[in-house]
Coordinates of C-alpha atoms in Angstrom, one line a residue:
X24 CA 92.6 -42.1 24.9
X25 CA 91.0 -45.5 25.5
X26 CA 87.8 -43.7 26.6
X27 CA 87.9 -41.6 23.5
X28 CA 88.4 -44.6 21.2
X29 CA 85.6 -46.4 23.0
X30 CA 83.3 -43.4 22.6
X31 CA 84.2 -43.2 18.9
X32 CA 83.6 -46.9 18.4
X33 CA 80.3 -46.6 20.2
X34 CA 79.1 -43.6 18.1
X35 CA 80.2 -45.4 14.9
X36 CA 78.4 -48.6 16.0
X37 CA 75.3 -46.5 16.9
X38 CA 75.2 -44.8 13.5
X39 CA 75.6 -48.1 11.7
X40 CA 72.8 -49.7 13.7
X41 CA 70.7 -46.6 13.1
X42 CA 71.4 -46.8 9.3
X43 CA 70.5 -50.5 9.2
X44 CA 67.3 -49.8 11.1
X45 CA 66.4 -47.0 8.6
X46 CA 67.2 -49.3 5.7
X47 CA 64.8 -51.9 7.1
X48 CA 62.2 -49.2 7.4
X49 CA 62.8 -48.3 3.7
X50 CA 62.5 -52.0 2.7
X51 CA 59.2 -52.4 4.6
X52 CA 57.7 -49.2 3.2
X53 CA 58.7 -50.0 -0.4
X54 CA 57.3 -53.5 -0.1
X55 CA 54.1 -52.4 1.6
X56 CA 53.3 -49.8 -1.1
X57 CA 54.6 -51.7 -4.2
X58 CA 51.0 -52.1 -5.5
X59 CA 49.4 -49.2 -3.5
X60 CA 47.9 -46.0 -4.7
X61 CA 49.9 -43.0 -5.6
X62 CA 48.4 -41.0 -2.7
X63 CA 49.3 -43.7 -0.1
X64 CA 52.8 -44.1 -1.5
X65 CA 53.3 -40.4 -1.5
X66 CA 52.4 -40.0 2.1
X67 CA 54.6 -42.9 3.3
X68 CA 57.6 -41.9 1.1
X69 CA 57.4 -38.2 2.0
X70 CA 57.1 -39.0 5.8
X71 CA 60.2 -41.4 5.7
X72 CA 62.2 -38.9 3.6
X73 CA 61.5 -36.1 6.0
X74 CA 62.6 -38.3 8.9
X75 CA 65.9 -39.1 7.1
X76 CA 66.5 -35.4 6.5
X77 CA 65.8 -34.4 10.1
X78 CA 67.5 -37.2 12.0
X79 CA 70.5 -38.2 9.9
X80 CA 73.9 -36.7 9.3
X81 CA 73.9 -35.1 5.8
X82 CA 76.5 -37.6 4.4
X83 CA 74.7 -40.6 5.8
X84 CA 71.3 -39.1 4.7
X85 CA 72.6 -39.0 1.1
X86 CA 73.6 -42.7 1.3
X87 CA 70.1 -43.6 2.6
X88 CA 68.4 -41.6 -0.2
X89 CA 70.5 -43.5 -2.8
X90 CA 69.6 -46.8 -1.1
X91 CA 65.9 -45.7 -1.2
X92 CA 66.1 -45.1 -4.9
X93 CA 67.8 -48.4 -5.5
X94 CA 64.8 -50.1 -4.0
X95 CA 62.3 -48.1 -6.0
X96 CA 63.5 -46.2 -9.1
X97 CA 60.1 -45.6 -10.6
X98 CA 59.1 -42.0 -11.7
X99 CA 56.6 -41.9 -8.8
X100 CA 59.3 -42.6 -6.3
X101 CA 61.9 -40.2 -7.8
X102 CA 59.4 -37.3 -7.9
X103 CA 58.8 -37.7 -4.1
X104 CA 62.3 -38.6 -2.9
X105 CA 64.1 -35.9 -5.0
X106 CA 62.4 -33.2 -2.8
X107 CA 64.3 -34.2 0.3
X108 CA 67.4 -35.6 -1.5
X109 CA 68.0 -32.2 -3.2
X110 CA 67.5 -30.4 0.1
X111 CA 70.2 -32.7 1.7
X112 CA 72.6 -32.0 -1.2
X113 CA 72.1 -28.2 -0.5
X114 CA 73.0 -28.8 3.1
X115 CA 76.2 -30.5 2.0
X116 CA 77.0 -27.5 -0.3
X117 CA 76.6 -29.5 -3.5
X118 CA 74.4 -26.8 -5.1
X119 CA 75.0 -27.8 -8.7
X120 CA 74.0 -31.4 -7.9
X121 CA 71.0 -30.2 -6.0
X122 CA 69.9 -28.1 -9.0
X123 CA 70.4 -31.0 -11.4
X124 CA 68.2 -33.2 -9.2
X125 CA 65.5 -30.5 -8.9
X126 CA 65.5 -30.1 -12.7
X127 CA 65.0 -33.8 -13.2
X128 CA 62.2 -33.7 -10.6
X129 CA 60.5 -30.9 -12.5
X130 CA 60.6 -32.8 -15.8
X131 CA 59.0 -35.9 -14.0
X132 CA 56.3 -33.6 -12.6
X133 CA 55.5 -32.3 -16.0
X134 CA 55.4 -35.8 -17.5
X135 CA 53.1 -37.0 -14.7
X136 CA 51.1 -33.7 -14.8
X137 CA 51.6 -33.2 -11.1
X138 CA 50.7 -29.5 -10.6
X139 CA 51.8 -29.4 -6.9
X140 CA 55.3 -30.6 -7.7
X141 CA 55.6 -28.5 -10.8
X142 CA 55.1 -25.5 -8.5
X143 CA 57.3 -26.9 -5.8
X144 CA 60.3 -27.7 -8.0
X145 CA 60.1 -24.3 -9.8
X146 CA 60.1 -22.4 -6.4
X147 CA 63.0 -24.5 -5.0
X148 CA 65.0 -24.0 -8.3
X149 CA 64.4 -20.2 -8.0
X150 CA 66.0 -20.3 -4.5
X151 CA 68.9 -22.4 -5.8
X152 CA 69.6 -20.1 -8.8
X153 CA 69.4 -17.1 -6.5
X154 CA 72.0 -18.7 -4.2
X155 CA 74.1 -19.4 -7.3
X156 CA 74.0 -15.7 -8.2
X157 CA 71.7 -16.2 -11.2
X158 CA 68.6 -14.1 -10.4
X159 CA 67.5 -14.0 -14.0
X160 CA 67.1 -17.8 -14.1
X161 CA 65.4 -17.7 -10.7
X162 CA 62.8 -15.3 -12.0
X163 CA 62.3 -17.4 -15.1
X164 CA 61.2 -20.4 -13.0
X165 CA 58.8 -18.2 -10.9
X166 CA 57.3 -16.7 -14.0
X167 CA 56.6 -20.2 -15.4
X168 CA 54.1 -20.8 -12.6
X169 CA 52.5 -17.4 -12.4
X170 CA 49.3 -18.7 -14.1
X171 CA 48.8 -21.7 -11.8
X172 CA 50.0 -20.4 -8.4
X173 CA 46.5 -19.1 -7.6
X174 CA 44.9 -22.5 -8.0
X175 CA 43.4 -24.1 -4.8
X176 CA 45.5 -27.2 -5.1
X177 CA 48.8 -25.2 -4.6
X178 CA 47.6 -22.6 -2.1
X179 CA 49.9 -24.0 0.6
X180 CA 52.9 -23.1 -1.7
X181 CA 51.7 -19.5 -2.4
X182 CA 53.6 -17.9 0.6
X183 CA 56.8 -19.7 -0.6
X184 CA 56.3 -18.2 -4.0
X185 CA 56.2 -14.7 -2.6
X186 CA 59.1 -15.4 -0.4
X187 CA 61.2 -16.5 -3.4
X188 CA 60.2 -13.3 -5.2
X189 CA 61.2 -11.2 -2.3
X190 CA 64.6 -12.9 -1.9
X191 CA 65.4 -12.5 -5.6
X192 CA 64.4 -8.7 -5.6
X193 CA 66.5 -8.4 -2.5
X194 CA 69.5 -9.8 -4.4
X195 CA 68.7 -7.3 -7.2
X196 CA 68.7 -4.4 -4.6
X197 CA 65.1 -3.6 -5.5
X198 CA 63.9 -3.1 -1.9
X199 CA 60.5 -1.7 -2.8
X200 CA 59.7 -4.8 -4.8
X201 CA 61.1 -6.9 -2.0
X202 CA 58.9 -5.2 0.6
X203 CA 55.8 -5.6 -1.8
X204 CA 56.2 -9.3 -2.0
X205 CA 56.9 -9.7 1.7
X206 CA 53.7 -7.9 2.5
X207 CA 51.9 -10.1 -0.1
X208 CA 53.3 -13.1 1.7
X209 CA 52.1 -11.7 5.1
X210 CA 48.6 -11.2 3.7
X211 CA 48.4 -14.9 2.9
X212 CA 49.6 -16.1 6.3
X213 CA 48.3 -13.5 8.8
X214 CA 45.1 -15.5 9.6
X215 CA 46.9 -18.9 9.8
X216 CA 47.4 -20.8 13.1
X217 CA 50.6 -20.1 15.1
X218 CA 52.9 -22.7 13.4
X219 CA 56.6 -22.9 12.9
X220 CA 56.1 -22.0 9.2
X221 CA 54.1 -18.9 10.1
X222 CA 56.8 -17.8 12.6
X223 CA 59.5 -18.4 10.0
X224 CA 57.7 -16.1 7.5
X225 CA 57.2 -13.4 10.2
X226 CA 60.9 -13.7 11.1
X227 CA 61.8 -13.0 7.4
X228 CA 59.6 -9.9 7.4
X229 CA 61.1 -8.5 10.6
X230 CA 64.6 -9.3 9.4
X231 CA 63.8 -7.0 6.4
X232 CA 62.4 -4.1 8.5
X233 CA 65.3 -4.4 11.0
X234 CA 67.4 -3.2 8.0
X235 CA 64.9 -0.9 6.2
X236 CA 63.8 2.5 7.4
X237 CA 60.2 2.1 8.4
X238 CA 59.6 2.5 12.1
X239 CA 55.9 1.8 12.0
X240 CA 56.3 -1.5 10.3
X241 CA 59.3 -2.3 12.5
X242 CA 57.2 -1.8 15.6
X243 CA 54.3 -3.7 14.1
X244 CA 56.1 -6.8 13.1
X245 CA 58.3 -6.9 16.2
X246 CA 55.2 -7.1 18.3
X247 CA 53.5 -9.7 16.1
X248 CA 56.5 -12.0 16.0
X249 CA 57.2 -11.6 19.7
X250 CA 53.6 -12.5 20.5
X251 CA 53.9 -15.6 18.3
X252 CA 57.1 -16.8 20.1
X253 CA 55.4 -16.2 23.4
X254 CA 52.3 -18.1 22.4
X255 CA 54.4 -21.0 21.2
X256 CA 56.5 -21.1 24.4
X257 CA 59.6 -20.5 22.4
X258 CA 62.4 -18.0 22.9
X259 CA 63.6 -18.2 19.3
X260 CA 62.3 -19.8 16.1
X261 CA 63.8 -23.2 15.4
X262 CA 67.0 -22.8 13.4
X263 CA 67.0 -18.9 13.7
X264 CA 68.4 -16.2 16.0
X265 CA 66.3 -14.5 18.7
X266 CA 64.6 -11.2 17.8
X267 CA 67.3 -9.2 19.7
X268 CA 69.9 -10.6 17.3
X269 CA 68.1 -8.9 14.4
X270 CA 68.6 -5.5 15.9
X271 CA 72.3 -6.0 16.3
X272 CA 72.6 -5.3 12.6
X273 CA 71.4 -1.8 13.3
X274 CA 74.0 -0.8 16.0
X275 CA 74.7 2.6 14.3
X276 CA 73.9 6.1 15.5
X277 CA 72.0 6.8 12.3
X278 CA 69.3 4.4 13.4
X279 CA 68.6 6.2 16.7
X280 CA 65.7 8.3 15.3
X281 CA 64.1 5.3 13.7
X282 CA 64.3 3.2 16.9
X283 CA 63.1 6.2 19.0
X284 CA 60.0 6.5 16.8
X285 CA 59.5 2.8 16.9
X286 CA 59.6 2.9 20.7
X287 CA 57.0 5.7 20.8
X288 CA 54.7 3.8 18.4
X289 CA 55.1 0.6 20.5
X290 CA 54.4 2.5 23.7
X291 CA 51.2 4.2 22.3
X292 CA 49.9 0.9 20.9
X293 CA 50.9 -1.0 24.1
X294 CA 53.0 -3.4 22.0
X295 CA 55.1 -4.8 24.8
X296 CA 57.2 -7.2 22.7
X297 CA 58.1 -4.5 20.2
X298 CA 58.7 -2.0 23.1
X299 CA 61.2 -4.4 24.7
X300 CA 63.1 -5.3 21.6
X301 CA 63.4 -1.7 20.2
X302 CA 64.3 -0.3 23.7
X303 CA 67.1 -2.8 24.2
X304 CA 68.3 -2.1 20.6
X305 CA 68.4 1.7 21.3
X306 CA 70.2 1.3 24.7
X307 CA 72.8 -0.9 23.0
X308 CA 73.4 1.7 20.3
X309 CA 73.9 4.5 22.9
X310 CA 76.3 2.2 24.8
X311 CA 78.2 1.4 21.6
X312 CA 78.4 5.1 20.8
X313 CA 79.9 5.8 24.3
X314 CA 76.7 7.5 25.6
X315 CA 75.0 4.9 27.8
X316 CA 73.4 7.5 30.0
X317 CA 71.0 8.5 27.2
X318 CA 69.6 4.9 26.9
X319 CA 68.8 4.5 30.6
X320 CA 65.5 6.6 30.6
X321 CA 64.1 4.4 27.9
X322 CA 65.1 1.3 29.8
X323 CA 63.5 2.6 33.0
X324 CA 60.2 3.5 31.2
X325 CA 60.1 0.0 29.6
X326 CA 60.8 -1.7 32.9
X327 CA 58.1 0.3 34.7
X328 CA 55.6 -0.7 31.9
X329 CA 56.4 -4.4 31.9
X330 CA 56.3 -4.6 35.7
X331 CA 52.5 -3.9 35.4
X332 CA 52.0 -7.0 33.3
X333 CA 53.0 -10.7 33.5
X334 CA 55.9 -10.8 31.0
X335 CA 58.8 -12.1 33.1
X336 CA 61.1 -13.2 30.1
X337 CA 61.0 -9.7 28.5
X338 CA 61.5 -8.1 31.9
X339 CA 64.6 -10.3 32.6
X340 CA 66.0 -9.1 29.3
X341 CA 65.4 -5.4 30.2
X342 CA 66.9 -5.9 33.7
X343 CA 70.0 -7.5 32.1
X344 CA 70.5 -4.6 29.6
X345 CA 69.7 -2.0 32.2
X346 CA 72.4 -3.5 34.5
X347 CA 75.1 -3.5 31.9
X348 CA 74.1 0.0 30.6
X349 CA 74.1 1.5 34.2
X350 CA 77.5 0.0 34.8
X351 CA 78.8 1.5 31.5
X352 CA 77.4 4.9 32.7
X353 CA 79.3 4.4 36.1
X354 CA 76.0 4.2 37.9
X355 CA 76.9 1.1 39.9
X356 CA 74.2 1.4 42.4
X357 CA 71.5 1.2 39.7
X358 CA 73.4 -1.6 38.0
X359 CA 73.5 -3.6 41.3
X360 CA 69.7 -2.9 41.8
X361 CA 68.9 -4.1 38.3
X362 CA 71.1 -7.1 38.6
X363 CA 69.4 -8.2 41.8
X364 CA 66.0 -7.8 40.2
X365 CA 67.2 -9.8 37.1
X366 CA 68.7 -12.6 39.3
X367 CA 65.5 -12.9 41.4
X368 CA 63.2 -12.9 38.4
X369 CA 65.6 -15.2 36.4
X370 CA 65.4 -17.9 39.0
X371 CA 61.6 -17.9 38.7
X372 CA 61.7 -17.8 34.9
X373 CA 64.4 -20.6 34.8
X374 CA 62.3 -22.7 37.1
X375 CA 59.3 -22.3 35.0
X376 CA 61.2 -22.9 31.8
X377 CA 62.7 -26.0 33.3
X378 CA 59.3 -27.4 34.2
X379 CA 58.0 -26.5 30.8
X380 CA 61.0 -28.0 29.1
X381 CA 60.8 -31.2 31.1
X382 CA 57.1 -31.5 30.3
X383 CA 57.8 -30.9 26.6
X384 CA 60.7 -33.5 26.6
X385 CA 58.4 -36.0 28.2
X386 CA 55.7 -35.3 25.7
X387 CA 58.2 -35.6 22.8
X388 CA 59.5 -38.8 24.2
X389 CA 56.0 -40.3 24.6
X390 CA 55.1 -39.0 21.2
X391 CA 58.2 -40.6 19.6
X392 CA 57.4 -43.9 21.4
X393 CA 53.8 -43.7 20.1
X394 CA 55.0 -42.8 16.6
X395 CA 57.3 -45.8 16.5
X396 CA 54.6 -48.1 17.8
X397 CA 52.1 -46.7 15.3
X398 CA 54.7 -47.2 12.5
X399 CA 55.2 -50.8 13.6
X400 CA 51.5 -51.4 13.8
X401 CA 51.0 -49.7 10.4
X402 CA 53.7 -51.9 8.8
X403 CA 52.1 -55.0 10.4
X404 CA 48.6 -53.9 9.2
X405 CA 50.0 -53.2 5.8
X406 CA 51.5 -56.6 5.5
X407 CA 48.2 -58.2 6.7
X408 CA 46.3 -56.0 4.4
X409 CA 48.6 -56.9 1.5
X410 CA 48.0 -60.7 2.1
X411 CA 44.3 -60.2 2.5
X412 CA 44.3 -58.1 -0.7
X413 CA 46.2 -60.9 -2.6
X414 CA 43.6 -63.5 -1.4
X415 CA 40.7 -61.2 -2.2
X416 CA 42.1 -60.3 -5.6
X417 CA 42.6 -64.1 -6.3
X418 CA 38.9 -64.8 -5.3
X419 CA 37.7 -61.8 -7.3
X420 CA 39.8 -63.0 -10.4
X421 CA 38.2 -66.5 -10.1
X422 CA 34.7 -65.0 -9.7
X423 CA 35.3 -62.7 -12.7
X424 CA 36.6 -65.6 -14.8
X425 CA 33.5 -67.7 -13.9
X426 CA 31.2 -64.7 -14.6
X427 CA 32.9 -64.1 -18.0
X428 CA 32.6 -67.8 -18.8
X429 CA 28.9 -67.8 -17.9
X430 CA 28.3 -64.6 -19.9
X431 CA 30.2 -66.0 -22.9
X432 CA 28.0 -69.1 -23.1
X433 CA 24.9 -67.1 -22.4
X434 CA 25.9 -64.6 -25.1
X435 CA 26.6 -67.4 -27.5
X436 CA 23.2 -69.0 -27.0
X437 CA 21.5 -65.7 -27.3
X438 CA 23.5 -64.9 -30.4
X439 CA 22.5 -68.2 -32.0
X440 CA 18.9 -67.5 -31.1
X441 CA 19.2 -63.9 -32.4
X442 CA 20.8 -65.1 -35.7
X443 CA 18.0 -67.7 -36.2
X444 CA 15.4 -65.0 -35.6
X445 CA 17.2 -62.5 -37.8
X446 CA 17.4 -65.2 -40.6
X447 CA 13.7 -65.9 -40.3
X448 CA 13.0 -62.2 -40.3
X449 CA 15.1 -61.6 -43.3
X450 CA 13.4 -64.4 -45.2
X451 CA 10.0 -63.0 -44.2
X452 CA 11.1 -59.5 -45.3
X453 CA 12.4 -60.8 -48.6
X454 CA 9.1 -62.6 -49.2
X455 CA 7.2 -59.4 -48.4
X456 CA 9.5 -57.4 -50.7
X457 CA 9.0 -59.8 -53.5
X458 CA 5.2 -59.7 -53.0
X459 CA 5.3 -55.9 -53.0
X460 CA 7.5 -55.9 -56.1
X461 CA 5.1 -58.3 -57.8
X462 CA 2.2 -56.1 -56.7
X463 CA 3.9 -53.0 -58.0
X464 CA 4.8 -54.7 -61.3
X465 CA 1.2 -55.8 -61.7
X466 CA 0.0 -52.3 -60.9
X467 CA 2.6 -50.8 -63.3
X468 CA 1.4 -53.2 -66.0
X469 CA -2.2 -52.4 -65.3
X470 CA -1.6 -48.6 -65.3
X471 CA 0.5 -48.7 -68.4
X472 CA -2.1 -51.0 -70.0
X473 CA -4.9 -48.5 -69.0
X474 CA -2.9 -45.6 -70.5
X475 CA -2.2 -47.5 -73.7
X476 CA -5.9 -48.5 -74.0
X477 CA -7.0 -44.9 -73.3
X478 CA -4.5 -43.7 -76.0
X479 CA -5.9 -46.2 -78.5
X480 CA -9.5 -45.3 -77.7
X481 CA -8.7 -41.6 -77.9
X482 CA -7.1 -42.0 -81.3
X483 CA -10.1 -44.1 -82.5
X484 CA -12.6 -41.6 -81.2
X485 CA -10.7 -38.7 -82.7
X486 CA -9.6 -40.3 -86.0
X487 CA -12.6 -42.6 -86.7
X488 CA -15.8 -41.5 -84.9
X489 CA -14.8 -37.8 -84.9
X490 CA -14.0 -37.8 -88.6
X491 CA -17.2 -39.8 -89.4
X492 CA -19.4 -37.3 -87.5
X493 CA -17.7 -34.4 -89.4
X494 CA -18.5 -36.2 -92.7
X495 CA -22.1 -36.7 -91.6
X496 CA -22.4 -33.1 -90.8
X497 CA -20.9 -32.1 -94.2
X498 CA -23.3 -34.4 -96.1
X499 CA -26.2 -33.1 -94.0
X500 CA -25.3 -29.5 -94.9
X501 CA -25.1 -30.4 -98.6
X502 CA -28.5 -32.2 -98.4
X503 CA -29.9 -29.1 -96.6
X504 CA -28.7 -26.8 -99.3
X505 CA -30.2 -29.1 -102.1
X506 CA -33.6 -29.5 -100.4
X507 CA -34.9 -26.0 -99.7
X508 CA -38.1 -27.4 -98.4
X509 CA -36.4 -28.8 -95.3
X510 CA -36.0 -25.3 -94.0
X511 CA -39.6 -25.2 -93.2
X512 CA -39.1 -28.1 -90.8
X513 CA -37.5 -27.7 -87.4
X514 CA -35.6 -31.0 -87.8
X515 CA -32.6 -29.4 -89.5
X516 CA -31.6 -27.1 -86.6
X517 CA -32.1 -29.9 -84.1
X518 CA -30.1 -32.3 -86.2
X519 CA -27.2 -29.8 -86.5
X520 CA -27.3 -29.1 -82.8
X521 CA -27.2 -32.9 -82.0
X522 CA -24.3 -33.4 -84.4
X523 CA -22.4 -30.5 -82.8
X524 CA -23.0 -31.9 -79.4
X525 CA -21.8 -35.3 -80.5
X526 CA -18.6 -33.8 -81.9
X527 CA -18.0 -31.8 -78.7
X528 CA -18.6 -34.9 -76.6
X529 CA -16.1 -37.0 -78.7
X530 CA -13.5 -34.2 -78.3
X531 CA -14.1 -34.1 -74.6
X532 CA -13.8 -37.9 -74.2
X533 CA -10.7 -38.0 -76.3
X534 CA -9.2 -35.0 -74.5
X535 CA -9.8 -36.6 -71.1
X536 CA -8.2 -39.9 -72.2
X537 CA -5.2 -38.2 -73.8
X538 CA -5.2 -34.4 -73.3
X539 CA -4.1 -32.4 -76.2
X540 CA -2.5 -29.7 -73.9
X541 CA -0.2 -32.4 -72.3
X542 CA 1.3 -33.3 -75.6
X543 CA 1.5 -29.6 -76.8
X544 CA 2.6 -27.6 -73.7
X545 CA 3.5 -30.3 -71.2
X546 CA 2.4 -30.8 -67.6
X547 CA 2.0 -27.1 -66.8
X548 CA -0.3 -26.4 -69.7
X549 CA -2.4 -29.5 -69.0
X550 CA -2.9 -28.5 -65.3
X551 CA -3.8 -25.0 -66.3
X552 CA -6.3 -26.4 -68.8
X553 CA -7.9 -28.3 -65.8
X554 CA -8.0 -25.0 -63.9
X555 CA -9.8 -23.4 -66.8
X556 CA -12.4 -26.2 -66.8
X557 CA -13.0 -25.5 -63.1
X558 CA -13.3 -21.8 -63.6
X559 CA -16.0 -22.5 -66.3
X560 CA -17.9 -24.2 -63.4
X561 CA -17.7 -21.0 -61.3
X562 CA -14.9 -22.2 -59.0
X563 CA -12.2 -19.8 -57.8
X564 CA -9.0 -21.6 -58.8
X565 CA -5.4 -20.6 -58.0
X566 CA -2.6 -22.4 -59.8
X567 CA 1.0 -22.1 -58.8
X568 CA 3.6 -24.0 -60.7
X569 CA 7.4 -23.5 -60.2
X570 CA 10.8 -25.1 -60.6
X571 CA 9.5 -28.1 -62.7
X572 CA 12.4 -30.0 -64.2
X573 CA 12.9 -29.3 -67.9
X574 CA 13.0 -33.0 -68.8
X575 CA 10.5 -35.0 -66.8
X576 CA 9.9 -38.7 -67.5
X577 CA 6.8 -39.0 -69.8
X578 CA 5.2 -41.7 -67.6
X579 CA 5.6 -39.5 -64.5
X580 CA 4.3 -36.5 -66.4
X581 CA 1.2 -38.4 -67.4
X582 CA 0.8 -39.9 -63.9
X583 CA 1.0 -36.4 -62.3
X584 CA -1.6 -35.2 -64.6
X585 CA -3.9 -38.1 -63.8
X586 CA -3.4 -37.4 -60.1
X587 CA -4.5 -33.8 -60.5
X588 CA -7.3 -34.9 -62.8
X589 CA -8.5 -37.5 -60.3
X590 CA -8.3 -35.1 -57.3
X591 CA -10.1 -32.3 -59.1
X592 CA -12.8 -34.9 -60.2
X593 CA -13.3 -35.8 -56.6
X594 CA -13.5 -32.2 -55.6
X595 CA -16.1 -31.5 -58.3
X596 CA -18.2 -34.5 -57.4
X597 CA -18.1 -34.5 -53.6
X598 CA -16.6 -31.4 -52.1
X599 CA -18.9 -28.6 -53.3
X600 CA -15.9 -26.3 -53.0
X601 CA -15.9 -22.6 -54.2
X602 CA -12.1 -22.2 -53.8
X603 CA -9.3 -24.5 -54.9
X604 CA -5.5 -24.1 -54.7
X605 CA -3.2 -26.2 -56.9
X606 CA 0.5 -26.0 -56.3
X607 CA 3.2 -28.0 -58.1
X608 CA 6.7 -27.2 -57.0
X609 CA 10.0 -28.8 -57.9
X610 CA 12.9 -28.7 -55.4
X611 CA 16.1 -30.7 -55.4
X612 CA 15.2 -34.3 -56.4
X613 CA 11.5 -34.1 -55.6
X614 CA 8.2 -32.7 -56.9
X615 CA 5.6 -31.6 -54.4
X616 CA 1.9 -31.5 -55.3
X617 CA -0.4 -29.6 -53.0
X618 CA -4.2 -29.3 -53.5
X619 CA -6.4 -27.5 -51.1
X620 CA -10.2 -26.8 -51.2
X621 CA -12.7 -25.2 -48.9
X622 CA -15.3 -27.9 -49.5
X623 CA -17.2 -30.0 -47.0
X624 CA -14.3 -32.3 -46.2
X625 CA -14.7 -36.0 -45.2
X626 CA -13.6 -38.7 -42.7
X627 CA -10.6 -40.2 -44.4
X628 CA -10.5 -43.4 -42.3
X629 CA -14.2 -44.1 -43.0
X630 CA -13.9 -43.3 -46.7
X631 CA -10.9 -45.7 -47.0
X632 CA -12.7 -48.4 -45.1
X633 CA -15.6 -48.1 -47.6
X634 CA -13.2 -48.7 -50.4
X635 CA -13.8 -45.5 -52.5
X636 CA -12.4 -45.9 -56.0
X637 CA -11.2 -42.3 -56.1
X638 CA -9.0 -42.6 -53.0
X639 CA -7.7 -46.0 -54.1
X640 CA -6.8 -44.7 -57.5
X641 CA -4.9 -41.7 -56.0
X642 CA -3.1 -43.8 -53.4
X643 CA -2.2 -46.5 -56.0
X644 CA -0.7 -43.9 -58.4
X645 CA 1.4 -42.3 -55.6
X646 CA 2.6 -45.8 -54.5
X647 CA 3.5 -46.6 -58.1
X648 CA 5.6 -43.4 -58.3
X649 CA 7.4 -44.3 -55.0
X650 CA 6.0 -41.2 -53.5
X651 CA 4.4 -40.2 -50.2
X652 CA 0.9 -38.8 -49.5
X653 CA -0.6 -36.9 -46.6
X654 CA -4.3 -36.4 -46.3
X655 CA -5.4 -33.5 -44.0
X656 CA -9.2 -33.4 -43.9
X657 CA -12.0 -32.9 -41.4
X658 CA -15.7 -33.0 -42.0
X659 CA -16.9 -29.4 -42.6
X660 CA -13.4 -28.0 -42.8
X661 CA -12.2 -28.6 -46.3
X662 CA -9.4 -30.9 -47.5
X663 CA -5.6 -30.4 -47.9
X664 CA -3.6 -33.1 -49.8
X665 CA 0.2 -33.1 -50.0
X666 CA 2.0 -35.5 -52.4
X667 CA 5.8 -35.8 -52.6
X668 CA 7.2 -37.7 -55.7
X669 CA 10.9 -38.3 -56.4
X670 CA 12.1 -37.1 -59.7
X671 CA 14.8 -39.8 -60.3

């Protein structure tokens, strides 16, 4: 009793010390990653959570997980720790609490847009709801991630997704769907390395085929899983039964044809792992059915085949079953023979296994020591790194502050200089604008004065001189009628001709100064009148006028007319053109005047430098109207002139 109490006290003290050690590790990890990146925190928290889950009693593990969350209750910490905490609650049988925790983890994953954990929590919830006999809710969670399960970032969770689907359809007794998803799972993992995860998935597939009638697949996956156990130096997968235990579920006479076919397939494919497992299963069925003699030939054939290769563990299993089956068939001589062979081989296998196990234990021990030392070094380095980071951050903050101060004063000086320059520029610009306004006002006054003077002269010519010449002609006609003798002289016809020419010239001058057509039919009629004058001089003229505003300012109308008149005058004097195009088009808030000729053209820059009055007059009128002008001319290639004038 005293020894028992001492043992209990020792174990209790050991667990308390172990818990205190783990809590110190939690404190160190939380402190070291308080300001670290999410990636670093995730790695450290997940590693420590897995260690608690593997090495601690479930009840004590729950206490440690709660302590962990009391030290860091941030959303980042919860989303990581809830993974292992929920698994531990499932181990304790607290399925409802586990589901609640997983749901909270899923909500946090959605808030943080963490795709990996959205998939993870949906899959684990599917397993939990299936265990809770709620396959409909389980499928709902799997359907929620159907669109994102193919993404590269969650590829490592894809086999678990198919596993969950298979489990749910197994619960629903839909075995065809279950098989479909198990094979989809195998397609994803078949090329992976021989890891415990891969062996676990293969174990699930074989477990299904050990209960489902498909001898080809049974033989295939028995061989695959057996070879993986052998390669990994394992008799059974961690936490699972050996392969032989799977076949104990099929100890029924109705399975004899299936196993017989599986043995035949395994033998033809030289699948020795499958041959061993299926032969042992068949022999056990015959023994259970009271017909052990029928199983012995299969055992003898399998033993003979395995004796040709180096598979001592499988051969020991066959010898063991052959001995018990021969004894059941009252064939004690063969039973004794097989037992001797099994014992001899078992010693060799046991010795080899012991050596291997000792080597593995030593490796695990050294690995554990190294891991602890590495963890201590990591914690020390993290502490040093944190202190260095604080110093570095302080220096960086001082440097940034000094830089910002320097930039501020520099910017202030530069701003003051810029403001002074902008003020001077604005003043200069205002002076220039005033000068331009004064120049435009002077130009406007000059042009308006010219137009007014022209109107006055035109009226004087038309009303005074024109009327006077008409009176002279009337008097001369009366005098001519009274003096018949004048007819004999040639002076009368000459005088009449001169008076007619004087009247025509007065009309022409008056018309040019203030065209009659402009006052009668507006701008269009006046421009067409200019075209008629050009046609009289044997020039091919095309006039196109469209979309002119119905009410155009009288001043702009006169100015447009003067522009056309001046341009045509220049063409007549200098271009020697035979074809002229005049277009006047109104569109939106603008009038476009286009004049083209096929004349001799000229050098615009040279003509402007020479100070030609025609060019100056045209450019001045366009500037007065706030318009734009574009000269396109080359010597010998005609001239094209485009003027845009705003209506408003």
